[in-house]
Amino acid sequence: MRITDIKTLVVNAHLRNWIFVKVETDQGLYGWGEATLEWKTRAVVGAINDLKPLLIGEDARDITRLSEIMTKHSFWQLGVIGKTAISGIDIALWDIRGKALGEPVWRLLGGKTHDKIKLYTHLGLGESTAVYDSLETNRVIEQALEVIETGYRALKVVFIPYINYTASLREVKHVENMMGRLREAVGNDIDIMVDFHGRPGSASAAVQFIKALEPAHPLFVEEVIQPGDPMAMRDIRNKILCPLATGERLTSAAEFEKYFMLRAIDVAQPDLCHCGGFTEAMRIGAMAAVAGIGIAPHNPLGPIAGVAALHYDIATPNFIIQERMEVVPWFHDVIDGHPDLRNGYWLLPEEPGLGIEINEDVAAQHPYKQEPTNVIQAATISDGTIVHW
């Protein structure tokens, strides 16, 4: 079963352009993957086109071999753009393999380890303004209750202010009050996660905010500092009482290994569209399990990314909870075969491969547009200093 072509389909979904990847074979089978990367759309599409000549004529069933080719024959060390390109192709290859064997991808990854998959979403179900402009307490509570009314039993908030290396008492108290009122409003049966988005510029500032959140018992706090400093993460973990998560911007098992070796986190958050697809994500999950660390995959992306995460979650014993966002009103129209969602859980799909098909007519109605930059340009503090979004 030889690869004959690799194509991309870009679909604009406001804050992100979804990059769908289609791998075609000489037997008529094809697979779909996703390689979405914010504000890097054209670069990722170019990287996929650069990888394509390495794979044309190769057997689509030899997925590990093809992952090795893409990684090692690129010569240069691959950053997030290259790894995202590889991820989209890898996911599509597993889709092909499942279709060829008549089995869902999760069975090929080792089979069922859960009967259903717990989900969480963001305020506004993921609409960008609701997610990233959530610093007003009453509005946050109102939107959280709206999420719960849709059936979710878990939600994530992003209400850490834009700061630099220190946090003022006013900022810390505002976060403490907001979290306390949110917990009171939703009750103790709802899981709350707090995404710091890497905004604190120092470990000490991150700890101040985490301590303010702890009385409300978050399920975990996420990306409390910028990625790449596992020693600082270990120091933070040793000073706090609630679970600590990171990983959405780590792109390989090698990068995760440093955190696992130090036991610097409690929850790993690989993104299948950035870390190398199923092939690398399975390694990351296994390494985390050995270190006693749970898995809660990152996914604010398109519908293929969500379905891929579902298959991964089913086969991952140390899975905890799955992120999901419906960022545009036509989210359900662009693919056929959405997973069955009931009471905040995904049920297990039984269709071969990923079990989805792209509606290319709907996709064509939303062509590429430049992603908006205003949401990240807001990351500036009062004295004009540029800080992390």
Coordinates of C-alpha atoms in Angstrom, one line a residue:
M1 CA 0.0 0.0 0.0
R2 CA 2.1 2.9 -1.3
I3 CA 1.7 6.5 -0.5
T4 CA 0.9 8.5 -3.7
D5 CA 0.2 12.0 -2.4
I6 CA -0.1 14.1 0.7
K7 CA -2.4 17.1 0.6
T8 CA -3.4 19.9 3.0
L9 CA -6.8 21.5 3.4
V10 CA -6.8 24.8 5.4
V11 CA -10.1 25.8 7.1
N12 CA -10.4 29.1 8.9
A13 CA -12.0 28.9 12.4
H14 CA -11.3 32.5 13.5
L15 CA -8.5 32.3 16.1
R16 CA -7.0 29.3 14.3
N17 CA -6.7 28.0 10.8
W18 CA -7.3 24.3 11.0
I19 CA -4.8 22.4 8.8
F20 CA -6.3 19.1 7.7
V21 CA -3.9 16.6 6.2
K22 CA -4.9 13.9 3.7
V23 CA -2.6 11.0 2.9
E24 CA -3.6 9.0 -0.3
T25 CA -2.5 5.5 -1.3
D26 CA -2.4 3.5 -4.5
Q27 CA -5.1 1.2 -3.2
G28 CA -7.7 4.0 -2.9
L29 CA -7.5 4.2 0.9
Y30 CA -6.7 7.5 2.4
G31 CA -6.5 8.9 5.9
W32 CA -7.1 12.3 7.5
G33 CA -4.9 14.0 10.1
E34 CA -4.7 17.5 11.6
A35 CA -1.6 19.7 11.9
T36 CA -3.1 23.0 13.3
L37 CA -0.6 25.5 14.7
E38 CA -1.7 29.0 15.5
W39 CA -0.1 31.9 13.6
K40 CA 2.2 29.4 11.7
T41 CA -0.3 28.1 9.1
R42 CA 1.7 28.8 6.0
A43 CA 4.9 27.5 7.6
V44 CA 3.3 24.2 8.6
V45 CA 1.7 23.7 5.1
G46 CA 5.2 24.4 3.6
A47 CA 6.8 21.8 6.0
I48 CA 4.3 19.2 5.0
N49 CA 5.1 19.8 1.4
D50 CA 8.8 19.5 2.2
L51 CA 8.3 16.2 4.0
K52 CA 6.1 14.7 1.2
P53 CA 9.0 13.7 -1.2
L54 CA 10.5 11.6 1.6
L55 CA 7.3 9.6 1.9
I56 CA 6.0 9.2 -1.7
G57 CA 6.3 5.5 -2.7
E58 CA 6.7 4.3 0.9
D59 CA 4.4 1.7 2.4
A60 CA 1.7 3.5 4.4
R61 CA 1.5 0.6 6.8
D62 CA 5.1 1.1 8.1
I63 CA 4.1 3.9 10.4
T64 CA 7.1 3.8 12.8
R65 CA 9.5 3.6 9.9
L66 CA 7.8 6.7 8.3
S67 CA 8.0 8.6 11.6
E68 CA 11.7 7.8 11.7
I69 CA 12.2 9.0 8.1
M70 CA 10.4 12.3 8.7
T71 CA 12.4 12.9 11.9
K72 CA 15.9 11.7 11.0
H73 CA 16.0 12.5 7.3
S74 CA 15.1 16.1 7.9
F75 CA 18.7 16.4 9.1
W76 CA 18.0 19.6 11.1
Q77 CA 16.5 19.3 14.5
L78 CA 12.8 19.9 14.1
G79 CA 11.0 22.6 16.1
V80 CA 7.2 22.9 16.6
I81 CA 6.6 23.6 13.0
G82 CA 8.3 20.5 11.7
K83 CA 6.9 18.3 14.5
T84 CA 3.3 19.6 13.8
A85 CA 3.7 18.7 10.2
I86 CA 4.9 15.2 11.2
S87 CA 2.0 14.9 13.6
G88 CA -0.7 15.5 11.0
I89 CA 0.8 13.0 8.6
D90 CA 1.2 10.4 11.4
I91 CA -2.4 10.7 12.5
A92 CA -3.5 10.2 8.9
L93 CA -1.4 7.1 8.6
W94 CA -3.0 5.5 11.6
D95 CA -6.4 6.4 10.1
I96 CA -5.4 4.5 6.9
R97 CA -4.2 1.5 9.0
G98 CA -7.4 1.3 10.9
K99 CA -9.5 1.4 7.7
A100 CA -7.3 -1.3 6.1
L101 CA -7.8 -3.6 9.0
G102 CA -11.5 -2.7 9.7
E103 CA -10.7 -1.6 13.2
P104 CA -10.9 1.7 15.1
V105 CA -7.5 3.3 15.8
W106 CA -7.8 2.8 19.5
R107 CA -7.8 -1.0 19.1
L108 CA -4.6 -0.8 17.1
L109 CA -3.0 1.3 20.0
G110 CA -3.6 -1.5 22.5
G111 CA -7.4 -1.6 23.0
K112 CA -9.8 -0.3 25.5
T113 CA -8.6 0.8 29.0
H114 CA -11.7 3.0 29.7
D115 CA -15.5 2.6 29.0
K116 CA -16.0 6.3 28.4
I117 CA -13.9 9.4 28.2
K118 CA -14.4 12.4 30.5
L119 CA -14.3 15.8 28.9
Y120 CA -13.9 19.4 29.9
T121 CA -14.4 22.6 28.0
H122 CA -13.7 26.3 28.4
L123 CA -16.0 29.2 29.0
G124 CA -18.1 29.9 25.9
L125 CA -17.4 26.3 24.9
G126 CA -14.1 27.7 23.6
E127 CA -15.1 30.9 21.9
S128 CA -11.8 33.0 22.0
T129 CA -13.2 36.1 23.7
A130 CA -14.8 34.1 26.5
V131 CA -11.6 32.1 27.0
Y132 CA -9.0 34.8 26.9
D133 CA -10.9 37.8 28.1
S134 CA -12.2 36.3 31.4
L135 CA -11.0 38.6 34.1
E136 CA -14.4 39.8 35.4
T137 CA -15.8 37.7 38.2
N138 CA -19.5 37.9 37.5
R139 CA -19.1 37.2 33.8
V140 CA -16.9 34.2 34.5
I141 CA -19.5 32.7 36.9
E142 CA -22.3 33.3 34.4
Q143 CA -20.4 31.6 31.6
A144 CA -19.3 28.7 33.8
L145 CA -22.9 28.0 34.7
E146 CA -23.8 28.0 31.0
V147 CA -21.2 25.4 30.4
I148 CA -22.6 23.2 33.1
E149 CA -26.1 23.5 31.7
T150 CA -24.8 21.9 28.5
G151 CA -23.9 18.7 30.4
Y152 CA -20.2 19.2 31.2
R153 CA -19.0 18.3 34.7
A154 CA -15.6 19.9 34.3
L155 CA -14.4 23.3 32.9
K156 CA -11.2 25.3 32.5
V157 CA -10.7 29.0 33.2
V158 CA -7.9 31.4 32.1
F159 CA -8.1 34.3 34.6
I160 CA -4.5 34.7 35.7
P161 CA -3.6 38.4 34.8
Y162 CA -0.8 39.4 32.5
I163 CA 2.2 39.9 34.8
N164 CA 5.9 39.8 34.7
Y165 CA 8.3 38.6 37.4
T166 CA 6.3 39.7 40.4
A167 CA 2.6 39.7 41.4
S168 CA 0.9 42.5 43.3
L169 CA -1.3 41.8 46.3
R170 CA -4.3 43.3 44.4
E171 CA -3.8 40.8 41.6
V172 CA -3.4 37.8 43.9
K173 CA -6.4 38.7 45.9
H174 CA -8.5 39.2 42.8
V175 CA -7.7 35.7 41.6
E176 CA -8.3 34.3 45.0
N177 CA -11.7 36.0 45.2
M178 CA -12.7 34.9 41.7
M179 CA -11.8 31.3 42.3
G180 CA -13.6 31.2 45.6
R181 CA -16.7 32.7 44.1
L182 CA -16.5 30.3 41.1
R183 CA -16.3 27.3 43.4
E184 CA -19.2 28.5 45.5
A185 CA -21.3 29.0 42.3
V186 CA -20.6 25.6 40.7
G187 CA -20.4 23.5 43.8
N188 CA -18.1 20.7 44.8
D189 CA -19.2 18.2 42.1
I190 CA -17.7 20.2 39.2
D191 CA -14.0 19.9 38.4
I192 CA -12.3 23.3 37.8
M193 CA -8.9 23.6 36.1
V194 CA -7.0 26.9 35.9
D195 CA -4.7 27.6 32.9
F196 CA -2.0 30.0 33.7
H197 CA -1.0 30.1 30.0
G198 CA 2.6 30.6 31.0
R199 CA 1.9 34.2 32.1
P200 CA 4.0 34.4 35.3
G201 CA 7.6 35.3 34.5
S202 CA 9.0 33.6 37.6
A203 CA 8.4 30.6 39.7
S204 CA 7.8 32.7 42.8
A205 CA 5.0 34.6 41.1
A206 CA 3.4 31.4 40.0
V207 CA 3.5 30.0 43.5
Q208 CA 1.7 33.1 44.9
F209 CA -1.2 32.6 42.5
I210 CA -1.4 28.8 43.1
K211 CA -1.6 29.3 46.8
A212 CA -4.5 31.6 46.3
L213 CA -6.3 29.0 44.3
E214 CA -5.6 26.0 46.5
P215 CA -8.6 26.5 49.0
A216 CA -11.0 25.9 46.1
H217 CA -9.3 22.6 45.1
P218 CA -8.6 22.9 41.4
L219 CA -8.3 19.5 39.6
F220 CA -5.0 20.9 38.3
V221 CA -3.2 24.1 37.5
E222 CA -1.7 24.3 34.1
E223 CA 1.4 25.7 32.4
V224 CA 2.1 27.9 35.4
I225 CA 5.4 29.1 33.9
Q226 CA 6.8 29.1 30.4
P227 CA 7.9 25.6 29.1
G228 CA 11.6 24.5 29.1
D229 CA 12.5 24.8 32.8
P230 CA 11.8 21.5 34.5
M231 CA 13.9 22.4 37.5
A232 CA 11.8 25.4 38.2
M233 CA 8.6 23.3 37.8
R234 CA 10.0 20.8 40.3
D235 CA 10.6 23.6 42.8
I236 CA 7.0 24.9 42.3
R237 CA 5.6 21.4 42.7
N238 CA 7.4 21.0 46.0
K239 CA 5.8 24.2 47.4
I240 CA 2.2 23.6 46.5
L241 CA -0.6 21.2 47.4
C242 CA -2.6 20.9 44.2
P243 CA -1.8 18.9 41.1
L244 CA 0.5 20.6 38.6
A245 CA 0.2 20.1 34.8
T246 CA 2.2 21.1 31.7
G247 CA 3.1 19.8 28.2
E248 CA 1.1 21.5 25.5
R249 CA 4.3 23.1 24.1
L250 CA 6.6 20.1 24.5
T251 CA 7.0 18.4 21.2
S252 CA 8.8 15.1 21.9
A253 CA 9.2 12.3 24.4
A254 CA 12.7 13.6 25.0
E255 CA 11.4 16.9 26.2
F256 CA 8.8 15.3 28.5
E257 CA 11.5 13.0 29.9
K258 CA 13.2 15.8 31.8
Y259 CA 10.0 16.5 33.7
F260 CA 9.3 12.8 34.3
M261 CA 12.8 12.1 35.6
L262 CA 12.5 15.0 38.1
R263 CA 8.8 14.1 39.0
A264 CA 8.3 17.8 38.3
I265 CA 4.6 17.5 37.4
D266 CA 1.6 15.4 38.2
V267 CA -0.2 15.6 34.9
A268 CA 1.3 15.6 31.4
Q269 CA -0.5 17.3 28.5
P270 CA 0.8 16.2 25.2
D271 CA -0.9 17.6 22.1
L272 CA -1.2 14.9 19.4
C273 CA -1.0 17.6 16.7
H274 CA 2.3 18.9 18.0
C275 CA 4.2 16.0 19.7
G276 CA 4.5 13.6 16.7
G277 CA 1.0 12.1 16.4
F278 CA -0.1 8.8 17.9
T279 CA 3.4 7.2 17.4
E280 CA 5.2 9.6 19.8
A281 CA 2.2 10.2 22.1
M282 CA 2.0 6.5 23.0
R283 CA 5.7 6.7 24.1
I284 CA 5.0 9.8 26.2
G285 CA 2.0 8.1 27.8
A286 CA 4.0 5.0 28.7
M287 CA 6.9 7.0 30.1
A288 CA 4.4 9.1 32.2
A289 CA 2.8 5.9 33.6
V290 CA 6.2 4.6 34.7
A291 CA 6.8 7.9 36.6
G292 CA 3.3 7.8 38.2
I293 CA 2.1 10.8 36.1
G294 CA -1.3 11.1 34.6
I295 CA -2.2 12.2 31.0
A296 CA -4.7 15.0 30.1
P297 CA -4.1 15.7 26.4
H298 CA -4.2 19.3 25.2
N299 CA -6.7 20.1 22.4
P300 CA -8.1 23.5 21.6
L301 CA -7.9 22.6 17.9
G302 CA -10.1 21.3 15.2
P303 CA -12.5 18.3 15.0
I304 CA -9.9 15.8 13.7
A305 CA -7.6 16.7 16.6
G306 CA -10.4 15.9 19.0
V307 CA -11.2 12.6 17.5
A308 CA -7.5 11.6 17.4
A309 CA -7.3 12.5 21.1
L310 CA -10.3 10.4 21.9
H311 CA -8.7 7.3 20.3
Y312 CA -5.5 7.9 22.2
D313 CA -7.4 8.4 25.5
I314 CA -9.2 5.1 25.2
A315 CA -5.9 3.2 24.9
T316 CA -4.0 5.1 27.6
P317 CA -4.4 3.6 31.1
N318 CA -3.2 6.7 32.9
F319 CA -5.6 9.0 31.1
I320 CA -7.4 11.6 33.3
I321 CA -9.5 14.0 31.3
Q322 CA -9.8 15.4 27.8
E323 CA -9.9 19.0 26.6
R324 CA -12.5 19.9 23.9
M325 CA -13.5 23.2 22.3
E326 CA -16.3 24.1 19.8
V327 CA -14.8 27.3 18.6
V328 CA -17.2 28.1 15.7
P329 CA -21.0 27.5 15.1
W330 CA -20.3 25.2 12.2
F331 CA -17.9 23.0 14.1
H332 CA -20.1 19.9 13.7
D333 CA -20.7 20.5 10.0
V334 CA -17.2 20.2 8.7
I335 CA -16.8 16.5 9.5
D336 CA -19.1 13.5 9.5
G337 CA -18.7 11.0 12.3
H338 CA -18.4 13.2 15.5
P339 CA -18.0 11.0 18.6
D340 CA -21.2 10.4 20.7
L341 CA -21.2 12.9 23.6
R342 CA -23.3 12.1 26.6
N343 CA -23.4 13.9 30.0
G344 CA -19.9 15.2 29.6
Y345 CA -18.4 12.0 28.3
W346 CA -17.4 10.7 24.9
L347 CA -18.5 7.1 24.2
L348 CA -16.2 4.7 22.4
P349 CA -16.4 4.8 18.6
E350 CA -16.4 1.5 16.7
E351 CA -16.0 2.7 13.1
P352 CA -12.7 1.8 11.3
G353 CA -9.8 4.2 11.5
L354 CA -10.7 7.5 13.1
G355 CA -14.3 7.0 12.0
I356 CA -14.6 10.4 10.4
E357 CA -14.9 12.0 7.0
I358 CA -14.3 15.6 6.0
N359 CA -17.1 17.5 4.4
E360 CA -15.0 19.3 1.8
D361 CA -17.9 21.4 0.6
V362 CA -18.3 22.9 4.1
A363 CA -14.6 23.3 4.5
A364 CA -14.3 25.2 1.2
Q365 CA -16.7 27.8 2.6
H366 CA -14.1 28.8 5.2
P367 CA -10.8 29.4 3.4
Y368 CA -7.6 30.6 4.9
K369 CA -7.6 34.0 6.6
Q370 CA -4.8 35.6 8.6
E371 CA -5.4 34.8 12.2
P372 CA -6.3 37.8 14.4
T373 CA -3.4 39.1 16.5
N374 CA -5.3 41.4 18.9
V375 CA -5.8 38.6 21.5
I376 CA -2.0 38.1 21.9
Q377 CA -1.2 41.8 21.5
A378 CA -3.2 42.3 24.7
A379 CA -0.3 40.8 26.6
T380 CA 1.2 44.1 27.7
I381 CA 1.3 45.4 31.3
S382 CA 0.7 49.0 32.4
D383 CA 4.3 50.3 31.8
G384 CA 4.4 49.0 28.3
T385 CA 6.4 45.8 29.0
I386 CA 5.6 42.9 26.6
V387 CA 4.7 39.8 28.7
H388 CA 3.6 36.3 27.8
W389 CA 0.2 35.8 26.4

